mmCIF file of C-alpha atoms and ligand atoms in Angstrom:
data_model
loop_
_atom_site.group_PDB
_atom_site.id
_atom_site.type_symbol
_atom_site.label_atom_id
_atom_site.label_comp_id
_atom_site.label_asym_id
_atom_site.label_seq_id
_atom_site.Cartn_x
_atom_site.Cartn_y
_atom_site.Cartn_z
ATOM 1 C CA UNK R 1 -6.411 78.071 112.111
ATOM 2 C CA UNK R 2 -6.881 81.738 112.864
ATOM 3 C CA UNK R 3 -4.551 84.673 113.848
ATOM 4 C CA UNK R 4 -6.587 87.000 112.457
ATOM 5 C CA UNK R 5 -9.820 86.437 113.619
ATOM 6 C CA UNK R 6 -10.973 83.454 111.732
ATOM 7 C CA UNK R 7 -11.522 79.979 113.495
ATOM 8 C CA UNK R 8 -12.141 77.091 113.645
ATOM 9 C CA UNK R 9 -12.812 73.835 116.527
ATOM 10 C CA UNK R 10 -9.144 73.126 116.932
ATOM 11 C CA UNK R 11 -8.306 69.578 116.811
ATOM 12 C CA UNK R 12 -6.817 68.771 120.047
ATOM 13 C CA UNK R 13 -8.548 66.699 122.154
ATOM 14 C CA UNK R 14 -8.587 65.959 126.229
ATOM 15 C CA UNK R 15 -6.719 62.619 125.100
ATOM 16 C CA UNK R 16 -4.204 64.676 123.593
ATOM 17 C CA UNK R 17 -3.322 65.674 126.897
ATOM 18 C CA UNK R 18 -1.463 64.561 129.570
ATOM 19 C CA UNK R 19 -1.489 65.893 133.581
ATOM 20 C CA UNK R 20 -3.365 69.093 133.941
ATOM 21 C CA UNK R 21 -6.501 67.122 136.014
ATOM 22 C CA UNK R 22 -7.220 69.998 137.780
ATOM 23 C CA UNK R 23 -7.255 72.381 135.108
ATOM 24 C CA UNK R 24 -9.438 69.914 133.182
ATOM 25 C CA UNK R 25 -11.876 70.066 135.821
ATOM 26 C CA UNK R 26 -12.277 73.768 136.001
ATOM 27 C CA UNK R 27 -12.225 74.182 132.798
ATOM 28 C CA UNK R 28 -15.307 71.632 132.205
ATOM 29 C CA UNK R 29 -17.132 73.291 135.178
ATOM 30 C CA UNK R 30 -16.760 77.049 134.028
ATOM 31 C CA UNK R 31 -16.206 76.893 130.313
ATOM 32 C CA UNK R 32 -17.422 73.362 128.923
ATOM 33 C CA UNK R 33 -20.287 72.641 130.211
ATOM 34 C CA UNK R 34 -21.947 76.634 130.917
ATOM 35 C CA UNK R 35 -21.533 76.089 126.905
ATOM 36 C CA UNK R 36 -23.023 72.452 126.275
ATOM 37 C CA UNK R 37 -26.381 73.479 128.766
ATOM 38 C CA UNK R 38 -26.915 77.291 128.589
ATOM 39 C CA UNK R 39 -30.246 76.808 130.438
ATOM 40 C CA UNK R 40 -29.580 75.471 132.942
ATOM 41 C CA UNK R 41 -26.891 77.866 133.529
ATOM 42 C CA UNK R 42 -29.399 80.801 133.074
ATOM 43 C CA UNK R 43 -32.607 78.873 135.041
ATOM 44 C CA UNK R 44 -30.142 79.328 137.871
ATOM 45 C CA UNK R 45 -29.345 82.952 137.354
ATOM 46 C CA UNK R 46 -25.359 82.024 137.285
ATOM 47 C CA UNK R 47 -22.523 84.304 136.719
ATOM 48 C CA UNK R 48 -20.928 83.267 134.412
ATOM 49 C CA UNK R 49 -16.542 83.552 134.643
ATOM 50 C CA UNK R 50 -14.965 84.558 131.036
ATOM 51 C CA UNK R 51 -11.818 85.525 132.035
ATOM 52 C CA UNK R 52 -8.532 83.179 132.756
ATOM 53 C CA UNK R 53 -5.395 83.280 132.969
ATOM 54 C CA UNK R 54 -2.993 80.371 132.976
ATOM 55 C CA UNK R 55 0.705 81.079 133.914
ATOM 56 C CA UNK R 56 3.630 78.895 134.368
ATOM 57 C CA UNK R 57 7.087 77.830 133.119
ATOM 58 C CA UNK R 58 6.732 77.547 128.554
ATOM 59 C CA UNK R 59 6.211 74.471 127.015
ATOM 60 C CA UNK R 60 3.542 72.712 129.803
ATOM 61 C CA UNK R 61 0.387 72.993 127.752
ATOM 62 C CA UNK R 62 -1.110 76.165 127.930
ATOM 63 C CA UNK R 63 -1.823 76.233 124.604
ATOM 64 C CA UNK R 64 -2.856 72.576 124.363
ATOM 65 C CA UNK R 65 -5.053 72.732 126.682
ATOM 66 C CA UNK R 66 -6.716 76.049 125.524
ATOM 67 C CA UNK R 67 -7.572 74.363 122.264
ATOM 68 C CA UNK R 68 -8.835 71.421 124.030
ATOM 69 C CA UNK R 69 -11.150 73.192 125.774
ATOM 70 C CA UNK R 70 -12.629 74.715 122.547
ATOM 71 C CA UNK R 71 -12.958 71.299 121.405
ATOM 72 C CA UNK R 72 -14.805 69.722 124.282
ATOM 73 C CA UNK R 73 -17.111 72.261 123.739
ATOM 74 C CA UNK R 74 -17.918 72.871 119.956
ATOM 75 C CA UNK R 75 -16.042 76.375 120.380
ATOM 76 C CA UNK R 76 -14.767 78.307 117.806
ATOM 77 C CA UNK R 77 -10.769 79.373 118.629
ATOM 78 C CA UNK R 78 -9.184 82.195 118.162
ATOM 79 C CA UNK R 79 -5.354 82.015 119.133
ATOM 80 C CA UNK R 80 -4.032 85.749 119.493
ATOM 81 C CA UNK R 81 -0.489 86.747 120.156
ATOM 82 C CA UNK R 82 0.336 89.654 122.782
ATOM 83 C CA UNK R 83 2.916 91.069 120.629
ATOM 84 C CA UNK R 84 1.776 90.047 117.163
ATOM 85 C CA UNK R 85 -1.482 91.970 118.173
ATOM 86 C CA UNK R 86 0.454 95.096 119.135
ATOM 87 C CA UNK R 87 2.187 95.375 115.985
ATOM 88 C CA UNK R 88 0.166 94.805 113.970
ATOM 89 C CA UNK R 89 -2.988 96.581 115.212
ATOM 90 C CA UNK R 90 -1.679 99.740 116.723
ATOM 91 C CA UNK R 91 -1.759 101.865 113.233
ATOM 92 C CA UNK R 92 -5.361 100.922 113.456
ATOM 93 C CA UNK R 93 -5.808 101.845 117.225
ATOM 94 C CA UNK R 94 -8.913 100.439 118.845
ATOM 95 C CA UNK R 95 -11.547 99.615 115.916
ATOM 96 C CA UNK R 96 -8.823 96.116 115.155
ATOM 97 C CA UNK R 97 -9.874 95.105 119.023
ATOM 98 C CA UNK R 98 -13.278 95.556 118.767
ATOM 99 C CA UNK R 99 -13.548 93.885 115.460
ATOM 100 C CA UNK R 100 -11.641 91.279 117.037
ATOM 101 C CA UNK R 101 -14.347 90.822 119.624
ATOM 102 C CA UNK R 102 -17.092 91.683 117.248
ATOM 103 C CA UNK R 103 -15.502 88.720 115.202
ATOM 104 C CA UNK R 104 -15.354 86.186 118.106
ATOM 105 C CA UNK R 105 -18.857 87.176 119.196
ATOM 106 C CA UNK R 106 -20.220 86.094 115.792
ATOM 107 C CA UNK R 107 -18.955 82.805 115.542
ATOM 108 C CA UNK R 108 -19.510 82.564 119.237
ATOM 109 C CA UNK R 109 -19.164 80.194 121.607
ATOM 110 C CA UNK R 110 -16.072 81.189 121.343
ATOM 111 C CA UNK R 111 -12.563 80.933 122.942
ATOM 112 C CA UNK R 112 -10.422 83.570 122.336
ATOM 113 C CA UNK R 113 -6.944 82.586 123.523
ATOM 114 C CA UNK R 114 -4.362 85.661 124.266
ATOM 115 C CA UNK R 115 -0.741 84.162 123.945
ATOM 116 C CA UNK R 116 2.003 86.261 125.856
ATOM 117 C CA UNK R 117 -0.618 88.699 127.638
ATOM 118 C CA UNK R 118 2.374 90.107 129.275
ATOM 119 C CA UNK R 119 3.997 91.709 125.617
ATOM 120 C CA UNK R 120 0.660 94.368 126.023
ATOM 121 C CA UNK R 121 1.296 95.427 129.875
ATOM 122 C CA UNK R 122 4.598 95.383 129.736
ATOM 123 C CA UNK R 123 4.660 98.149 126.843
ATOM 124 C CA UNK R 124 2.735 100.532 128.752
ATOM 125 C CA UNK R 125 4.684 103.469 129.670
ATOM 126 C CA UNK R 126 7.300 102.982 127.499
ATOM 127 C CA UNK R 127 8.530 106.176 125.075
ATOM 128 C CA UNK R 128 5.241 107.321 122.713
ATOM 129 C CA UNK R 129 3.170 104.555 124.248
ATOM 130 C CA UNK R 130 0.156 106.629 124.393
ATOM 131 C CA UNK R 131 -1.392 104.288 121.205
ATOM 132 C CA UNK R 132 -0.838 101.391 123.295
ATOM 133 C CA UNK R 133 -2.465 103.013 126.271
ATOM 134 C CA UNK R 134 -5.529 103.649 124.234
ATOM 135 C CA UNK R 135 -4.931 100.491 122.545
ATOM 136 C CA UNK R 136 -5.307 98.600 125.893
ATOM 137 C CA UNK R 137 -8.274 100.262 127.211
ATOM 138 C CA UNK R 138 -10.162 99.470 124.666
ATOM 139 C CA UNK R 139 -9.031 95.575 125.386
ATOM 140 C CA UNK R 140 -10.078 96.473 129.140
ATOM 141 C CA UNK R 141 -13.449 97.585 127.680
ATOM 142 C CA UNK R 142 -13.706 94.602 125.476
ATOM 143 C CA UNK R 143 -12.735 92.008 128.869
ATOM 144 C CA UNK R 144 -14.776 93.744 130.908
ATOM 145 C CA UNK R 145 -17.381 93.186 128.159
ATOM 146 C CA UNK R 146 -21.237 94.709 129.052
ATOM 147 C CA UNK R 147 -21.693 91.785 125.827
ATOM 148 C CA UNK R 148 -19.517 89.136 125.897
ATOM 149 C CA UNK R 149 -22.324 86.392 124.935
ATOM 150 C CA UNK R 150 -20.443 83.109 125.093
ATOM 151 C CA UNK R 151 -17.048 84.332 124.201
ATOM 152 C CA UNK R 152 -14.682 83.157 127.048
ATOM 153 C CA UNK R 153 -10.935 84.639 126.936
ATOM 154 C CA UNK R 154 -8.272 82.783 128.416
ATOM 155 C CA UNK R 155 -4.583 84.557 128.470
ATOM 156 C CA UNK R 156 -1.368 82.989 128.971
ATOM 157 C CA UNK R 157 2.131 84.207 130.056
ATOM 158 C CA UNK R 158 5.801 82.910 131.581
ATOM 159 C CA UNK R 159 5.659 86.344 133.404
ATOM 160 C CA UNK R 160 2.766 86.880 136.018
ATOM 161 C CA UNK R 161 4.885 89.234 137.693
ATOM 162 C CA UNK R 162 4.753 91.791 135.386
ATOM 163 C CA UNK R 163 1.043 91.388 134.343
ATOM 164 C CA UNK R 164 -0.268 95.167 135.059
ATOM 165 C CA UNK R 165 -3.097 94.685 137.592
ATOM 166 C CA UNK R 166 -6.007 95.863 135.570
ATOM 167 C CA UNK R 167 -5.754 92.812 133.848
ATOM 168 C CA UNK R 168 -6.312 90.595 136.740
ATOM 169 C CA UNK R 169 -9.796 92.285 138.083
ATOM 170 C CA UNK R 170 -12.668 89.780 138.363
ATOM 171 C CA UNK R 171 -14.469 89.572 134.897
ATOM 172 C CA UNK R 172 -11.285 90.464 132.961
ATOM 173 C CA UNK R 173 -8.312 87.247 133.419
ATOM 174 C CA UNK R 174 -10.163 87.159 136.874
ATOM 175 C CA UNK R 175 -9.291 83.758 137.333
ATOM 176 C CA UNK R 176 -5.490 82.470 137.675
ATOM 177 C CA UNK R 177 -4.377 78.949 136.976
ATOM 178 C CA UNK R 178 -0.835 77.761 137.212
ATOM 179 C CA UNK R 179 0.425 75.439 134.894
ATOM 180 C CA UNK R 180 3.135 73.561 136.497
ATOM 181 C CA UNK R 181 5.971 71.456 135.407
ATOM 182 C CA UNK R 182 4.674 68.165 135.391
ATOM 183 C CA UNK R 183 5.506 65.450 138.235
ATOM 184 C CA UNK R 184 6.689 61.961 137.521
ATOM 185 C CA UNK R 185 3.100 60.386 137.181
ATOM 186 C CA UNK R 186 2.265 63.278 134.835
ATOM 187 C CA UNK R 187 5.384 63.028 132.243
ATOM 188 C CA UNK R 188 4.430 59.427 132.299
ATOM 189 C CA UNK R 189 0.901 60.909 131.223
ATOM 190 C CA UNK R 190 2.020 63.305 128.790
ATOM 191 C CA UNK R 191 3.995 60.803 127.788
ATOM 192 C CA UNK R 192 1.999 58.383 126.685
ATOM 193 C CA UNK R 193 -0.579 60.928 125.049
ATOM 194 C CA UNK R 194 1.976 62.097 122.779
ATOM 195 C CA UNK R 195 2.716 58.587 121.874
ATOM 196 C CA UNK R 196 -0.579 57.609 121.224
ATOM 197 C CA UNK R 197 -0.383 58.244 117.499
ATOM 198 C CA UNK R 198 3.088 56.537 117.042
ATOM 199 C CA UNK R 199 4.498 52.883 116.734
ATOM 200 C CA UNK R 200 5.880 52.060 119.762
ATOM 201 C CA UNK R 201 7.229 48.909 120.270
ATOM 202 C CA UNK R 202 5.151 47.498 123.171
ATOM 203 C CA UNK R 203 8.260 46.458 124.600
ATOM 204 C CA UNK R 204 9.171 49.923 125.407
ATOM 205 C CA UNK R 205 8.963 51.248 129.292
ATOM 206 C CA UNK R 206 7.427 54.671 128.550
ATOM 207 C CA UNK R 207 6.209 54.841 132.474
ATOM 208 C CA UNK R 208 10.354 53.888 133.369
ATOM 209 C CA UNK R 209 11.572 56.379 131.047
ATOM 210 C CA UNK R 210 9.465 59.179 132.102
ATOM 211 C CA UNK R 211 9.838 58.675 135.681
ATOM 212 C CA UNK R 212 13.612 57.207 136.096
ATOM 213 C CA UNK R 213 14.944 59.495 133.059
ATOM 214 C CA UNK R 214 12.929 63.111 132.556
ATOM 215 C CA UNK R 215 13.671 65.056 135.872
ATOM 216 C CA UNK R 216 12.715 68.264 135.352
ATOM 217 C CA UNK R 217 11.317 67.574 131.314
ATOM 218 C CA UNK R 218 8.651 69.989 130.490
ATOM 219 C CA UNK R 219 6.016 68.380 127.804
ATOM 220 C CA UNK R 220 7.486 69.996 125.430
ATOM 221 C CA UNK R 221 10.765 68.474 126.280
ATOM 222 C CA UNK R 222 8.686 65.258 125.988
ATOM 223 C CA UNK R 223 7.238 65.922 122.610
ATOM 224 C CA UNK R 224 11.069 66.434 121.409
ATOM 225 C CA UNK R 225 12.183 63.455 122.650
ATOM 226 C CA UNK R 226 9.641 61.061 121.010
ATOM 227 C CA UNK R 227 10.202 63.177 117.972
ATOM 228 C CA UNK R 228 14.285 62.439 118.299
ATOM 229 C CA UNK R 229 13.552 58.594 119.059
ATOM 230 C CA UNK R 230 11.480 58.526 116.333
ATOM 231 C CA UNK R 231 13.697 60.064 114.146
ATOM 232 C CA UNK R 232 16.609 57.606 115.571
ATOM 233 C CA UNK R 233 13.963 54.924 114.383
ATOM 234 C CA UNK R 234 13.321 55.949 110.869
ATOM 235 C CA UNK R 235 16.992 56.738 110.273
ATOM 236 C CA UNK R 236 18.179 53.169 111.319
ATOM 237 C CA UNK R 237 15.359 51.743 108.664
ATOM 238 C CA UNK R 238 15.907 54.040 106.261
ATOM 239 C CA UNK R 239 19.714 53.361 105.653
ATOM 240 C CA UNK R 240 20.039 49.663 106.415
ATOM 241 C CA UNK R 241 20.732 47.835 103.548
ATOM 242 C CA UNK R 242 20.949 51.302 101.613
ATOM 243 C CA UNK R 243 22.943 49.996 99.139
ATOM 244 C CA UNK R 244 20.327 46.799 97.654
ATOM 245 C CA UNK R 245 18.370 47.280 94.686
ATOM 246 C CA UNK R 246 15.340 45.998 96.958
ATOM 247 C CA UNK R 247 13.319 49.016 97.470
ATOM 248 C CA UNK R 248 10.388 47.294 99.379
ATOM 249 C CA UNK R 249 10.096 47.778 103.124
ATOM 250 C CA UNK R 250 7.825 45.679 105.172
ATOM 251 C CA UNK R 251 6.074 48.238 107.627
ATOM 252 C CA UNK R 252 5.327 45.784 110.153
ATOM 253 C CA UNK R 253 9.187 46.655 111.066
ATOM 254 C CA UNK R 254 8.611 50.517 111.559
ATOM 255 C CA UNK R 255 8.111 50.586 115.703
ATOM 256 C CA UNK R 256 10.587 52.801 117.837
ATOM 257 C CA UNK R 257 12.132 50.709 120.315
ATOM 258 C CA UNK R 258 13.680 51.099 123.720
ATOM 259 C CA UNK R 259 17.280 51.718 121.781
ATOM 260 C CA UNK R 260 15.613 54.681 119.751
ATOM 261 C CA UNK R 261 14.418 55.994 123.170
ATOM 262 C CA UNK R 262 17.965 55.820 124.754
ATOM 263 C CA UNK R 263 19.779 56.982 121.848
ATOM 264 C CA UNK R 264 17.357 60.371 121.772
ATOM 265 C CA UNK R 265 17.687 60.707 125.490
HETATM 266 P P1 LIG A 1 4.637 78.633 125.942
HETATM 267 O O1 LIG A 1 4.498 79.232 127.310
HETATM 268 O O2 LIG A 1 6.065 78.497 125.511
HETATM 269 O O3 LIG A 1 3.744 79.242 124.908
HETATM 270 P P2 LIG A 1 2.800 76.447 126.420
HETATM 271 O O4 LIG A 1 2.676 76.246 127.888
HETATM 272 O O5 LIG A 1 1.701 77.154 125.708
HETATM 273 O O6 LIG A 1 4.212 77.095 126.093
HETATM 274 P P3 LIG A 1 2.247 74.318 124.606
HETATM 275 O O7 LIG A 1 2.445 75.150 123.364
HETATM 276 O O8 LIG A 1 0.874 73.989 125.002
HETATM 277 O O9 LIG A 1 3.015 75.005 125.807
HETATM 278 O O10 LIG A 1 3.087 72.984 124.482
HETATM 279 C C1 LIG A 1 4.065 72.778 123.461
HETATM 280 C C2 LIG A 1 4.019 71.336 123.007
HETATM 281 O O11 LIG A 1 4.493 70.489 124.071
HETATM 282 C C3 LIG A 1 2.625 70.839 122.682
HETATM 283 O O12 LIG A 1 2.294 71.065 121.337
HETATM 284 C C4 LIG A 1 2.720 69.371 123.008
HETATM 285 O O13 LIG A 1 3.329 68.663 121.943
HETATM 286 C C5 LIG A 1 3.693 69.331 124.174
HETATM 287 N N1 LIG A 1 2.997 69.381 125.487
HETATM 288 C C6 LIG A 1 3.157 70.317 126.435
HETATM 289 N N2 LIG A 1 2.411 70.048 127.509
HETATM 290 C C7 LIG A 1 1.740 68.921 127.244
HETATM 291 C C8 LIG A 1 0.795 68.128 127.965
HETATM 292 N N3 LIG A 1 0.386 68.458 129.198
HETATM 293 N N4 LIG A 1 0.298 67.016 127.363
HETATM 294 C C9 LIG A 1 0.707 66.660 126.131
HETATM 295 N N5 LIG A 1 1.589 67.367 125.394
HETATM 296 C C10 LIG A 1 2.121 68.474 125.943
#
């Protein structure tokens, strides 16, 4: 996947995520499906938004659902980080951002996803910062886009507060979406997505635990803890019997139960 300006369809899907309905929705109606019927889009003269910004506690999907996006519509990602782009581009002042656009608008549709948009405002002002000044007009230019043919840009950041407010003009991250910490009903969601791929015992209570035991978990709190039980699971098959000759395991055997759960918890 890129950081540099190559991409690819991620692989995340909307199944792959849990809560986030109403993001879901907006995204489909101003991302998703301007990209899967561009005529009737344009037969209807619409304005098209480009520019989003989702903010909210880490670790609740920002990035998840920024690739899923991409992937519900055939779009090409590009995941760019605030500071990453900073250091490495400033030597090479504004030419790296345009190429950067230039790039996305090639393999466009395109999402270009800016990770910790805060890192760029936030340096303004600060001792010699006059390359990051020019550095972030140029991005301004670039959001503000006279040709920004199906290349949508959606930011991300813990700190909204210190987002300078030139960012958050209509047409640039115009749009703000919060990205809460999920609710019971929605850990049990993003519970259950991340343990779609795994071999839970059907025993297992994943709506209990997520409700009754995860106050306050954020999904990535959730990812950990499947990848703890799991963990607790292959451990306890792994070194039973660790001392016979007999080598062969029957797989059938390999779920995570309710004791891997509560011994990760
Ligand atoms: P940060 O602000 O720290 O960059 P983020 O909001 O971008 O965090 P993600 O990187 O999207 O968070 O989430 C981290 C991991 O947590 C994901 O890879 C996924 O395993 C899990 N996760 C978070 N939110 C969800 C969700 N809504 N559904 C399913 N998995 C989730």
């Amino acid at each position: 996947l890129t950081r540099e300006g190559f991409s690819i369809v991620p692989d995340v899907k909307w199944d792959d995520v849990g809560g986030l309905e109403h993001l879901r929705l907006e995204f489909n109606r101003y991302i998703v499906r301007p990209i899967k019927k561009p005529d009737i889009y344009k037969a209807f003269g619409v304005d098209l938004e480009t520019g989003f910004l989702l903010y909210g506690p880490p670790g609740c999907g920002k990035t998840l659902i920024a690739k899923a996006v991409a992937n519900e519509a055939g779009a090409n990602f590009m995941h760019i980080k605030g500071a990453e782009l900073l250091n490495k581009y400033v030597g090479e002042s504004e030419l790296a951002i345009r190429t950067l656009f230039q790039r996305a608008r090639t393999c466009s549709p395109c999402v270009i996803f800016f990770d910790e948009v805060d890192a760029l405002t936030t340096s303004r002002g600060k001792e010699g910062a006059w390359v990051v000044e020019r550095l972030l007009n140029q991005f301004l230019v670039e959001l503000d886009g006279g040709d920004r043919r199906n290349v949508y840009v959606i930011g991300a950041t813990n700190r909204p507060d210190v987002i300078d407010p030139a960012f958050l003009r209509p047409g640039r991250f115009g749009n703000l979406l919060y990205v809460p910490l999920p609710n019971a009903d929605e850990r049990a969601s993003i519970l259950k997505a991340i343990a779609r791929k795994k071999p839970i015992d059907p025993s297992v209570d994943l709506d209990g635990i997520a409700k009754m035991k995860c106050e306050g978990f954020s999904g990535a709190d959730l990812a950990h803890l499947v990848q703890k039980a799991t963990f607790q699971a292959v451990e306890e098959i792994t070194t039973s019997g660790e001392d016979d000759d007999d080598d062969i395991t029957d797989t059938s055997q390999c779920t995570i139960k309710m004791t891997h759960f509560e011994q990760a918890l």
